[in-house]
CSV table of C-alpha atoms in Angstrom, one decimal:
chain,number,residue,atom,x,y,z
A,19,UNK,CA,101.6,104.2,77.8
A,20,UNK,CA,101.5,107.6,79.6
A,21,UNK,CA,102.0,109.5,76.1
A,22,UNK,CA,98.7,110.4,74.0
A,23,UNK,CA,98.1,108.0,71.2
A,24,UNK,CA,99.4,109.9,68.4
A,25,UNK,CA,102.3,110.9,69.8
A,26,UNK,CA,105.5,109.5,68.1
A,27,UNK,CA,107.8,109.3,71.1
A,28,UNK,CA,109.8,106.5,71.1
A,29,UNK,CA,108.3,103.3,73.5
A,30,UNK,CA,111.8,101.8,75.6
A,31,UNK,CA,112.3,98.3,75.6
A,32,UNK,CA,110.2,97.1,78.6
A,33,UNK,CA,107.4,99.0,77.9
A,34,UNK,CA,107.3,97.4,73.9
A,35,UNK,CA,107.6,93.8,76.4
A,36,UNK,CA,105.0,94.7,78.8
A,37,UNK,CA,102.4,96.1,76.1
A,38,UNK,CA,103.6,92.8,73.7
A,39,UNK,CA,102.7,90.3,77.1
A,40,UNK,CA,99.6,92.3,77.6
A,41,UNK,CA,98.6,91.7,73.5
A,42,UNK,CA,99.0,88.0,73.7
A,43,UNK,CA,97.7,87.5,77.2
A,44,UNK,CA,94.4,89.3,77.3
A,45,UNK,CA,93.3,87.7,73.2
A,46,UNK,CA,94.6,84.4,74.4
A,47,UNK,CA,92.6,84.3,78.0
A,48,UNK,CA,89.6,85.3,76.5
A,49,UNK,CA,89.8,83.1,73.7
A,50,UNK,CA,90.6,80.0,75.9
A,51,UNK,CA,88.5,80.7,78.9
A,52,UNK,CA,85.5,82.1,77.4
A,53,UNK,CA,82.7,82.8,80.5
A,54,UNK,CA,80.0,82.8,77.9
A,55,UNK,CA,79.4,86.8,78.5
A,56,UNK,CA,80.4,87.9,75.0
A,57,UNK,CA,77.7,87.1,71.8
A,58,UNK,CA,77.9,83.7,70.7
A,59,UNK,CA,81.6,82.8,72.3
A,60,UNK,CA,79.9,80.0,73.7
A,61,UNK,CA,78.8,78.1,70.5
A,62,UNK,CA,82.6,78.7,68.9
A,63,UNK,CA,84.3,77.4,72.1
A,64,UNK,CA,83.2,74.0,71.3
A,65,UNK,CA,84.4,73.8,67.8
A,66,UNK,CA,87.9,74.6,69.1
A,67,UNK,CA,88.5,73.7,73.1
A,68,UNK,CA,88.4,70.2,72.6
A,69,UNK,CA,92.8,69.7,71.4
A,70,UNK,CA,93.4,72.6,74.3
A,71,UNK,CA,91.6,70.1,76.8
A,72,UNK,CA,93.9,67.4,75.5
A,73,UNK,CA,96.9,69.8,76.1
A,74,UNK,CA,96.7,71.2,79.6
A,75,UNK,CA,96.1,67.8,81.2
A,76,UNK,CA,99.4,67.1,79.4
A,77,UNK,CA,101.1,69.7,80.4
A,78,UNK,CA,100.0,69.0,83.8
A,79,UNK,CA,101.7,65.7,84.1
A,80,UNK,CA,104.4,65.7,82.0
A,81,UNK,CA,106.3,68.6,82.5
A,82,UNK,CA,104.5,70.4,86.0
A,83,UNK,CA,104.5,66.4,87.1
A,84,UNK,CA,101.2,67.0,89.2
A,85,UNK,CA,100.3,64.2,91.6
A,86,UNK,CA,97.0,63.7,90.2
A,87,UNK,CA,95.7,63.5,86.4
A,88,UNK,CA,93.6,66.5,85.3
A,89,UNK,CA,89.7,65.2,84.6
A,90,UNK,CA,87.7,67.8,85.9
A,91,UNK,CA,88.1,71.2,83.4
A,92,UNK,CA,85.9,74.7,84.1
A,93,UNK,CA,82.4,73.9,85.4
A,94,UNK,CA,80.5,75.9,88.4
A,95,UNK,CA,84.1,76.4,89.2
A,96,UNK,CA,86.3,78.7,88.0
A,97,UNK,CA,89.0,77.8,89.6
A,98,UNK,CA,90.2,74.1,89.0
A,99,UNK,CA,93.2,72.4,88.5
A,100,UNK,CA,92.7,72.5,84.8
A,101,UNK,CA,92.2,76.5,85.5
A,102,UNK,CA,95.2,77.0,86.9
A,103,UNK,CA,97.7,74.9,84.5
A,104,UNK,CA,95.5,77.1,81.3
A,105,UNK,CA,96.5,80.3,82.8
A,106,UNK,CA,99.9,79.6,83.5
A,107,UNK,CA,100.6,77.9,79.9
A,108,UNK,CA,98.8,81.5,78.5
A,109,UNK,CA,100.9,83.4,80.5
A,110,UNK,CA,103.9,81.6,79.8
A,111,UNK,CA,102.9,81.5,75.6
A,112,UNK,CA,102.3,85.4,76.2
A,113,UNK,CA,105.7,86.0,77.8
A,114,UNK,CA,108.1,84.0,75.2
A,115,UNK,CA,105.7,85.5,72.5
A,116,UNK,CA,106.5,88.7,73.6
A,117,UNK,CA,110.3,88.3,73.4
A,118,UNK,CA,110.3,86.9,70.2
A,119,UNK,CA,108.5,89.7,68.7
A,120,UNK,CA,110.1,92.7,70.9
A,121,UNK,CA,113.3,90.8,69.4
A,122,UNK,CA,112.3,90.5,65.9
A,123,UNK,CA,110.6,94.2,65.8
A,124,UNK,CA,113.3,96.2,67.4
A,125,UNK,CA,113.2,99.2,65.1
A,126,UNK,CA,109.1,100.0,65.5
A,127,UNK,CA,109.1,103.3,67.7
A,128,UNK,CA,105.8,102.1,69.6
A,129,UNK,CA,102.5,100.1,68.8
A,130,UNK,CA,100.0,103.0,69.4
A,131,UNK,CA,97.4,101.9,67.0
A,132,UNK,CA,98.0,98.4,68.1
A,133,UNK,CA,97.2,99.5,71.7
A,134,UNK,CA,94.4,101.0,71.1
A,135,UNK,CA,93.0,98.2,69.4
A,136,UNK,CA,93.7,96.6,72.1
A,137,UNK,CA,91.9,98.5,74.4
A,138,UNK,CA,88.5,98.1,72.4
A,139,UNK,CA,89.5,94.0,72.7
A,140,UNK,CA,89.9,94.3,76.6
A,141,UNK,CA,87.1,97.0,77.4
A,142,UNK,CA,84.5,95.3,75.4
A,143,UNK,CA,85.1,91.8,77.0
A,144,UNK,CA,85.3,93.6,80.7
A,145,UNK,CA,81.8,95.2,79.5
A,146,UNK,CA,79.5,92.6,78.8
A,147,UNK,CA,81.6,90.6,81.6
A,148,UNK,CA,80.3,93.4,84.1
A,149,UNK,CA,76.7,93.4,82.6
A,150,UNK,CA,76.1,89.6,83.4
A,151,UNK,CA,77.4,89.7,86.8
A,152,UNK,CA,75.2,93.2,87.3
A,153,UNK,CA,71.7,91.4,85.9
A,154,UNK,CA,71.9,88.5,87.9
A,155,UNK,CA,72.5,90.8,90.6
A,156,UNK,CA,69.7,94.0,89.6
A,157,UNK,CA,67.5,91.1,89.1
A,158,UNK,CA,68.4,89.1,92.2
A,159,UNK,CA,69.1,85.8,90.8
A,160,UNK,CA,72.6,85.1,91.5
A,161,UNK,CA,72.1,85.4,95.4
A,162,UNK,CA,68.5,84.1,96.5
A,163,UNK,CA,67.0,84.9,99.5
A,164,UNK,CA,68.0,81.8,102.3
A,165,UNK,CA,65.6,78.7,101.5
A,166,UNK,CA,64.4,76.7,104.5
A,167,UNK,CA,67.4,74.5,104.5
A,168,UNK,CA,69.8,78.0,105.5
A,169,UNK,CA,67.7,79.1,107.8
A,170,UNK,CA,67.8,75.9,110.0
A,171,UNK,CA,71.8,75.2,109.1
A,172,UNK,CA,74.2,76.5,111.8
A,173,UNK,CA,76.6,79.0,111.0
A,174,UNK,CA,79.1,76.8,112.1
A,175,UNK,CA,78.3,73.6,109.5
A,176,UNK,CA,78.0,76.2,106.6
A,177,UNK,CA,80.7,76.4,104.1
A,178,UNK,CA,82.6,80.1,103.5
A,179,UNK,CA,81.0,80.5,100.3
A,180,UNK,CA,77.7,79.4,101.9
A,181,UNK,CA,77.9,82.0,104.4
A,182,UNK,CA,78.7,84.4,101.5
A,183,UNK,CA,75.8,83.5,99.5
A,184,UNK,CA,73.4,84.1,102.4
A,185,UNK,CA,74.8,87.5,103.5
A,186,UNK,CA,74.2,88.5,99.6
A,187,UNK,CA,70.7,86.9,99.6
A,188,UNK,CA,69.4,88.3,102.9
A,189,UNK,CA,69.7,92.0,101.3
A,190,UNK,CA,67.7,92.8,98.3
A,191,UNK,CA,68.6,96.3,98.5
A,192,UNK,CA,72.1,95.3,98.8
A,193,UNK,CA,71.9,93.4,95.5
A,194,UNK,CA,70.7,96.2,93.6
A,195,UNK,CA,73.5,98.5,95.0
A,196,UNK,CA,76.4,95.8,93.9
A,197,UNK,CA,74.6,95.1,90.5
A,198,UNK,CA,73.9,98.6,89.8
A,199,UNK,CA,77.6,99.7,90.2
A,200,UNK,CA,78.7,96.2,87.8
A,201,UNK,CA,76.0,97.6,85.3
A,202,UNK,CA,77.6,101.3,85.3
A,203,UNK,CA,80.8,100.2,85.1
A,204,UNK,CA,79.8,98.1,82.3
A,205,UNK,CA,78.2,100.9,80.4
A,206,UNK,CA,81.0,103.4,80.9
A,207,UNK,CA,83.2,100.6,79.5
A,208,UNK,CA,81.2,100.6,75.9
A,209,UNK,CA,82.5,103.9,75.0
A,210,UNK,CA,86.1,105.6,74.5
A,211,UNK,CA,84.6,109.1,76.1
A,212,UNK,CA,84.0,107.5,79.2
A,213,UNK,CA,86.9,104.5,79.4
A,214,UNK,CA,88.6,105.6,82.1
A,215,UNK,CA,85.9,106.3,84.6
A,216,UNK,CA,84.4,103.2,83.5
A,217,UNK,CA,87.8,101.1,84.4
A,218,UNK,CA,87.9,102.9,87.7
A,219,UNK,CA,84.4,101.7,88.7
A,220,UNK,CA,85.6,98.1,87.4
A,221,UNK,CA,88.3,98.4,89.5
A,222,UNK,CA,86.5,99.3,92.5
A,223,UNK,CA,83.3,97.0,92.4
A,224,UNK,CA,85.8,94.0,90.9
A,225,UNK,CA,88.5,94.8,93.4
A,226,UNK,CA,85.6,94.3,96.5
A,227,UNK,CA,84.1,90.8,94.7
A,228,UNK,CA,88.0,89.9,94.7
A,229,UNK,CA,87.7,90.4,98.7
A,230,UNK,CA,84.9,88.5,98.7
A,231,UNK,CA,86.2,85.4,96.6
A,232,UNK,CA,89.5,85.3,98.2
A,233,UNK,CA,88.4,85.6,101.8
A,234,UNK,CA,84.6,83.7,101.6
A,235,UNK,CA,86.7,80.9,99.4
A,236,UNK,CA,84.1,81.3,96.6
A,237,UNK,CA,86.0,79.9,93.6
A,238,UNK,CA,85.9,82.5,90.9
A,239,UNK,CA,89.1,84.1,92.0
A,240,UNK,CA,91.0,83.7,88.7
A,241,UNK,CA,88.1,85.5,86.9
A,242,UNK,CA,87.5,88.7,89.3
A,243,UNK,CA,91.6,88.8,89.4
A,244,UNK,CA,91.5,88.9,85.9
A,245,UNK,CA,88.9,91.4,85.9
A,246,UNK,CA,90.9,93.9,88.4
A,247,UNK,CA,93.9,93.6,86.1
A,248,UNK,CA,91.9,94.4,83.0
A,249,UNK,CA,91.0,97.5,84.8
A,250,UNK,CA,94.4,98.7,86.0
A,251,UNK,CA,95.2,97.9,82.3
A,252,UNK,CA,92.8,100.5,81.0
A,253,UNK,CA,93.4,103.0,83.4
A,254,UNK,CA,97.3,102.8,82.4
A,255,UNK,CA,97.6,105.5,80.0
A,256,UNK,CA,95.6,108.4,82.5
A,257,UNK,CA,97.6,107.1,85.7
A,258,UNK,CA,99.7,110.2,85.8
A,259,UNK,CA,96.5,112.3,85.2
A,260,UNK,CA,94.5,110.6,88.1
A,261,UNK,CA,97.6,111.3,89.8
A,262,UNK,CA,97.8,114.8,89.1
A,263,UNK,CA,93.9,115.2,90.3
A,264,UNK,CA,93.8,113.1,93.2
A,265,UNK,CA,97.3,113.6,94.8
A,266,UNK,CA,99.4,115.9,93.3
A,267,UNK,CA,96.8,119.0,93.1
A,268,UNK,CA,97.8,119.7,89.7
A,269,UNK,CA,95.4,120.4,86.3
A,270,UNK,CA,94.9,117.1,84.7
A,271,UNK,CA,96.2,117.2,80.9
A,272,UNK,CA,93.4,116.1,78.6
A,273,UNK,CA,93.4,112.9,77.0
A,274,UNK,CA,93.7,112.3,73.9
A,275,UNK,CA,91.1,109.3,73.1
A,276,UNK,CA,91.0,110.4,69.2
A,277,UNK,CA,91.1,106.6,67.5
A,278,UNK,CA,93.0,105.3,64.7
A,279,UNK,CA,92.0,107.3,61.2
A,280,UNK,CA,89.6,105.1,58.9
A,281,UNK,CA,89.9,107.2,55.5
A,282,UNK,CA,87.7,104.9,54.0
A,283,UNK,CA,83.8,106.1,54.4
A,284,UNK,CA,82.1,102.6,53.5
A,285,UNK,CA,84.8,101.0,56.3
A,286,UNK,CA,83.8,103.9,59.3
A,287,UNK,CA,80.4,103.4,58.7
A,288,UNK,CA,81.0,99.2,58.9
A,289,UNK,CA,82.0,99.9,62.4
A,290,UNK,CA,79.7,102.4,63.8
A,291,UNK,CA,77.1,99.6,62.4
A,292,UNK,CA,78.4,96.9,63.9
A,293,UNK,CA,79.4,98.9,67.7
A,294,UNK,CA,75.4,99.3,67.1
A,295,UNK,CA,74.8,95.6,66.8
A,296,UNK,CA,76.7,94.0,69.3
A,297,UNK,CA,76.1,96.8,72.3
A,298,UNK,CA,72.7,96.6,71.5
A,299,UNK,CA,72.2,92.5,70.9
A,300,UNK,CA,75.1,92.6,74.2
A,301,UNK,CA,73.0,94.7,76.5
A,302,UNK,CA,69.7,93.5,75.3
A,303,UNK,CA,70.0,89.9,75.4
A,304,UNK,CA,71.8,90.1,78.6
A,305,UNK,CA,68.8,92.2,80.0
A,306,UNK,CA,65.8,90.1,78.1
A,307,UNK,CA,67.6,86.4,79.7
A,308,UNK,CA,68.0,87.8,83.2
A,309,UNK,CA,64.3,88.6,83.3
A,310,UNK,CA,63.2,86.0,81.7
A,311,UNK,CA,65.3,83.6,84.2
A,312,UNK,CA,62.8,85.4,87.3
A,313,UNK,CA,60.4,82.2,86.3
A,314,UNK,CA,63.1,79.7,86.9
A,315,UNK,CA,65.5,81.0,89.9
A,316,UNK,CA,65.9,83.4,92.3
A,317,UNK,CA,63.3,85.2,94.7
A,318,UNK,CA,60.2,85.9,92.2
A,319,UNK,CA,60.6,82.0,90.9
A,320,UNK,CA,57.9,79.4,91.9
A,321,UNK,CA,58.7,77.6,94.7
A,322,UNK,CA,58.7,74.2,94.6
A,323,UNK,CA,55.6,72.4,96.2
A,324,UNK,CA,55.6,71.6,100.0
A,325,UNK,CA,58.3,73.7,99.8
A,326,UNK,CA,58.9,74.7,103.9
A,327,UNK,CA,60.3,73.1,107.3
A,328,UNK,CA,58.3,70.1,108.5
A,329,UNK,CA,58.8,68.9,112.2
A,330,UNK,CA,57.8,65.1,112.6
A,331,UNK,CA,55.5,64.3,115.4
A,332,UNK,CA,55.3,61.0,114.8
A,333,UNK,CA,56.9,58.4,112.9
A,334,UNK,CA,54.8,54.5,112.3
A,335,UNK,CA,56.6,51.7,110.4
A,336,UNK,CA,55.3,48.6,109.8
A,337,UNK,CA,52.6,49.5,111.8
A,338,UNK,CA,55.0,50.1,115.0
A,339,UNK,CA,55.4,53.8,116.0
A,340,UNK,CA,59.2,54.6,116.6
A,341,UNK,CA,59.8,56.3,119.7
A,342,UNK,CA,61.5,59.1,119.1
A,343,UNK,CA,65.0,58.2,120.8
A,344,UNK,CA,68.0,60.8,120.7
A,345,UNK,CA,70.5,58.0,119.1
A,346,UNK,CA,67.9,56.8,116.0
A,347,UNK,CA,69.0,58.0,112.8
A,348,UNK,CA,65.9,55.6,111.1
A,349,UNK,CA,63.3,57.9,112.4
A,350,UNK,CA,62.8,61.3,111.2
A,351,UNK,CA,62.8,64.3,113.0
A,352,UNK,CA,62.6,67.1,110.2
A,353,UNK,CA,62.3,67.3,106.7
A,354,UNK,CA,63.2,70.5,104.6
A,355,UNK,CA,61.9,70.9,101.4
A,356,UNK,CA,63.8,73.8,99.2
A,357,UNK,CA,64.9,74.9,95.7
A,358,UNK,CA,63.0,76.2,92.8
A,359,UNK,CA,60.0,74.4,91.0
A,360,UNK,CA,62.5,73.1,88.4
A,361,UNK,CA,64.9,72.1,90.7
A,362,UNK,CA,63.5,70.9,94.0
A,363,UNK,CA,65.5,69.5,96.7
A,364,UNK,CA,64.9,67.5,100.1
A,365,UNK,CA,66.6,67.2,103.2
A,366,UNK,CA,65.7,64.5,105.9
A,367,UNK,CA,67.4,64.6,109.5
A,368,UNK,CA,67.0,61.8,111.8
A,369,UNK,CA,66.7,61.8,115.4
A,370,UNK,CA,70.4,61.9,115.7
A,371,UNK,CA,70.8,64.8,113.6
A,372,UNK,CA,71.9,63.1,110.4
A,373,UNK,CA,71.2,64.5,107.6
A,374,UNK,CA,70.6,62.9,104.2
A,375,UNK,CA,69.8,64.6,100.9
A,376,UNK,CA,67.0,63.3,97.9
A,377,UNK,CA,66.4,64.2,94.8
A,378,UNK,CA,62.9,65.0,95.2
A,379,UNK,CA,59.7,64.8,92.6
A,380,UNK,CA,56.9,65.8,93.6
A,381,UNK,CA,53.5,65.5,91.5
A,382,UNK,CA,50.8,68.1,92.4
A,383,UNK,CA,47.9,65.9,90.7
A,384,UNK,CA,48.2,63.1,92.2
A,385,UNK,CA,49.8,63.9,95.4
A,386,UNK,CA,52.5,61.6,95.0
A,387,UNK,CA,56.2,62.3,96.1
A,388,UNK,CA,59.5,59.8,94.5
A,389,UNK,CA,62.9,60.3,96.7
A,390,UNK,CA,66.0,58.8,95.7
A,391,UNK,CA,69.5,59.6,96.9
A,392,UNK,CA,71.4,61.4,94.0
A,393,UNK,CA,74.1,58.9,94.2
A,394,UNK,CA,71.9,55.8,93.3
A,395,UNK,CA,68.2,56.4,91.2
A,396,UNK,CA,67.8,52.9,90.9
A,397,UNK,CA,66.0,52.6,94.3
A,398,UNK,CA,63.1,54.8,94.4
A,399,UNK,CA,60.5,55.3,97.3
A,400,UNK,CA,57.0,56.9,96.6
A,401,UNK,CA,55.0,58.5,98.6
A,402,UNK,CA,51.6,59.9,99.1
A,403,UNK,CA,51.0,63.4,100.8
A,404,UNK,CA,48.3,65.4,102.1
A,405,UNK,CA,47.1,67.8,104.9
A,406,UNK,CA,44.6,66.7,107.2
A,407,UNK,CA,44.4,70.3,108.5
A,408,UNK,CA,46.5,74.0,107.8
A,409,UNK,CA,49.1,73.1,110.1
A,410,UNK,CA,49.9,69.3,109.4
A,411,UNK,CA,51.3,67.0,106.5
A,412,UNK,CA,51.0,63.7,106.2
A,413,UNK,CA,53.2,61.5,104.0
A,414,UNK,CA,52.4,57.5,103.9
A,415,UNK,CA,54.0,54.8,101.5
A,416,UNK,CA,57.2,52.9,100.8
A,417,UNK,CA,60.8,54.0,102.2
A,418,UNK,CA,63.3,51.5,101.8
A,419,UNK,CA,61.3,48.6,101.7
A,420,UNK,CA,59.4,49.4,105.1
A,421,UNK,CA,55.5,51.0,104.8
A,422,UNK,CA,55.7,54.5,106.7
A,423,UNK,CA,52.8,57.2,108.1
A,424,UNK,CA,54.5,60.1,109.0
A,425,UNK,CA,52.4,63.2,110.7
A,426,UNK,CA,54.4,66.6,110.7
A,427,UNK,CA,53.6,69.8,112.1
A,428,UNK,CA,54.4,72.8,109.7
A,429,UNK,CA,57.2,75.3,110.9
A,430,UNK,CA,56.4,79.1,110.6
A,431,UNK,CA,58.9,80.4,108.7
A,432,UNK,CA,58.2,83.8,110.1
A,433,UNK,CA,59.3,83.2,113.1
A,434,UNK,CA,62.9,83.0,112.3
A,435,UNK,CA,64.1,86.1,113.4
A,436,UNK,CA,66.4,86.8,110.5
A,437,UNK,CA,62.8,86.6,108.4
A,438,UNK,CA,60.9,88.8,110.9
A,439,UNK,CA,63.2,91.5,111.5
A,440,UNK,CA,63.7,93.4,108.1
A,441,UNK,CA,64.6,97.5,108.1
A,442,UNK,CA,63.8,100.0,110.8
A,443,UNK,CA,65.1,103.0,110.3
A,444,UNK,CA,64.8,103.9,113.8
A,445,UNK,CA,67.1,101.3,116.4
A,446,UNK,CA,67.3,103.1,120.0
A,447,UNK,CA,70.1,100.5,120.9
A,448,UNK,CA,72.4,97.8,118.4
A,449,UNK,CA,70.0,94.7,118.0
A,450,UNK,CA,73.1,92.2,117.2
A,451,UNK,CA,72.1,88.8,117.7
């Protein structure tokens, strides 16, 4: 791939086999892991996953022999079983493809056009990929700021990807930097001119979320992997180039990015149109959603009500006030109300420091409160709230067949020191805590 495109110089076997791999591979992954970034893949992947899903569970039993039957397949995850055993069927599909045609085409001198095609396939798809991740970043909804529930977890019960998600959050400077970068690389990628610098900012911005995913354990490894590859892929033909200008100290031959020739007028205008189309309907959509998703998620979205760290001061049921004894995990000692308006969530820790999650429904006109465990909605308590004063709640009613009163004193948020101590540009000493 080091030659211009046009240039009719004989491709050697390996490099026909590498290029053939590389045409299989990148159509098939795309086509059978679709991440939702590119116009409408979503709606066609359902018409067509469902035999594939049949397949790779197959494949995963009767000829890998896996200890345990495939049921889970791509979710919040990227990286399941059902991930894996996909990539290594495409790969291996992509490899024995690849033969067979090197094989069966042995007197073609090279598949310029072929690559360059190609290229707008793989360059397109890394685009809008970059563009979604960058939004959700620019517009700080991937990686919220910590909820009251972080701020009171210890370091030491929070998962690796946890403790990820809260060093992203914290920053919202930080956010735009990352997402900025994915949204430049994204638009460099759009054109030819700028292909290469646009792969080399991919590289670079995927190659650091890589880091992250492989050391925070965050499971979209096979994705951001996939994404560095793409990269070095499209940096291929100007690697002796970047070579010459980085290292070597030499001038840098131009490239020649001059595309296929389209003789036919009606045919060249077809696909400036529709370049038109989809960068604009790509970019825009991707743009319009993300800010339209500030109502639902992320820092600017309502917050759900009583949403804040509640300390209980004392705990009556049945008409008995519990003591509040180290060892009970009946009475309460805290509850943490987090999450988003649309999706609200509970936690309530006992005296003994258990802690037990509820899906939680609150209902602002009537003051009223229904908690359930998320494992079993058939058993719902209600409860009634109020504040008696600015610094107290008050929840009465049923939980778990017993009457309750529980008084609460609100927490001030504030004084959490990773909420008080924002930027100073100005620190006489290190202030590490």
């Amino acid at each position: 791939m080091q030659q211009d495109l046009q240039t009719p110089v004989r491709w050697s076997f390996c490099k026909k086999l590498g290029f053939l791999f590389f045409c299989l591979f990148f159509p098939l992954y795309i086509f059978l892991n679709p991440n939702g970034v590119l116009p409408f893949s979503q709606e066609m992947f359902g018409y067509y996953i469902g035999p594939f899903h049949s397949l790779i569970p197959w494949i995963a039993k009767s000829i890998l022999h896996l200890p345990q039957d495939i049921t889970v397949f791509t979710n919040g995850s990227g990286d399941t079983t059902y991930d894996y055993v996909a990539v290594l069927f495409i790969a291996v599909v992509a490899l024995v493809g690849a033969l067979i045609w090197v094989l069966l085409d042995r007197k073609r001198n090279s598949y310029s056009q072929l690559y360059y095609w190609l290229t707008v396939v793989v360059r397109y798809y890394a685009a809008f990929t970059m563009l979604t991740y960058g939004f959700v970043k620019v517009f700080k909804l991937q990686f919220p700021f910590p909820d009251p529930w972080r701020l009171l977890e210890p370091y030491g019960d929070s998962s690796p990807m946890g403790l990820a998600w809260t060093y992203m959050g914290y920053s919202q400077g930080y956010n735009y930097f990352t997402g900025g970068a994915e949204v430049l690389g994204g638009l460099l990628l759009l054109f030819r001119r700028t292909t290469t610098l646009g792969a080399m900012v991919t590289f670079a911005v995927m190659g650091h979320v890589m880091a992250m995913n492989y050391s925070f354990d965050i499971p979209v490894k096979l994705l951001s992997t996939m994404m560095v590859v793409m990269a070095l892929f499209l940096m291929a033909k100007d690697m002796r180039r970047l070579y010459y200008f980085f290292f070597a100290n030499k001038t840098a031959p131009p490239s020649d990015i001059t595309p296929p020739v389209i003789r036919k007028k009606a045919l060249r205008i077809s696909l400036i149109v529709l370049k038109v189309l989809i960068v604009g309907y790509g970019v825009g959509t991707m743009a319009y959603e993300s800010a339209s998703s500030l109502d639902l998620y992320g820092d600017k979205a309502p917050k759900t009500p009583l949403w804040g760290i509640y300390n209980v001061e004392s705990f009556v049921r049945n008409n008995d006030t519990i003591a509040p004894l180290q060892t009970d995990s009946t009475r309460w000692k805290q509850v943490i109300v987090g999450g988003y308006r649309g999706y609200p969530r509970v936690h309530v820790k006992g005296m003994n420091d258990s802690l037990r999650s509820y899906v939680f429904k609150p209902d602002t006109l009537t003051n009223t409160i229904i908690m359930y465990p998320r494992a079993d909605s058939s058993f719902k308590n209600q409860l009634e709230y109020n504040f008696p004063d600015k610094e107290h709640l008050v929840m009465t009613g049923s939980w778990k067949g017993d009457s309750i009163n529980v008084r609460m004193k609100i927490y001030d948020l504030n004084k959490f020191l990773l909420v008080n101590r924002g930027f100073r540009w100005v620190n006489e000493y290190p202030f590490n805590r």
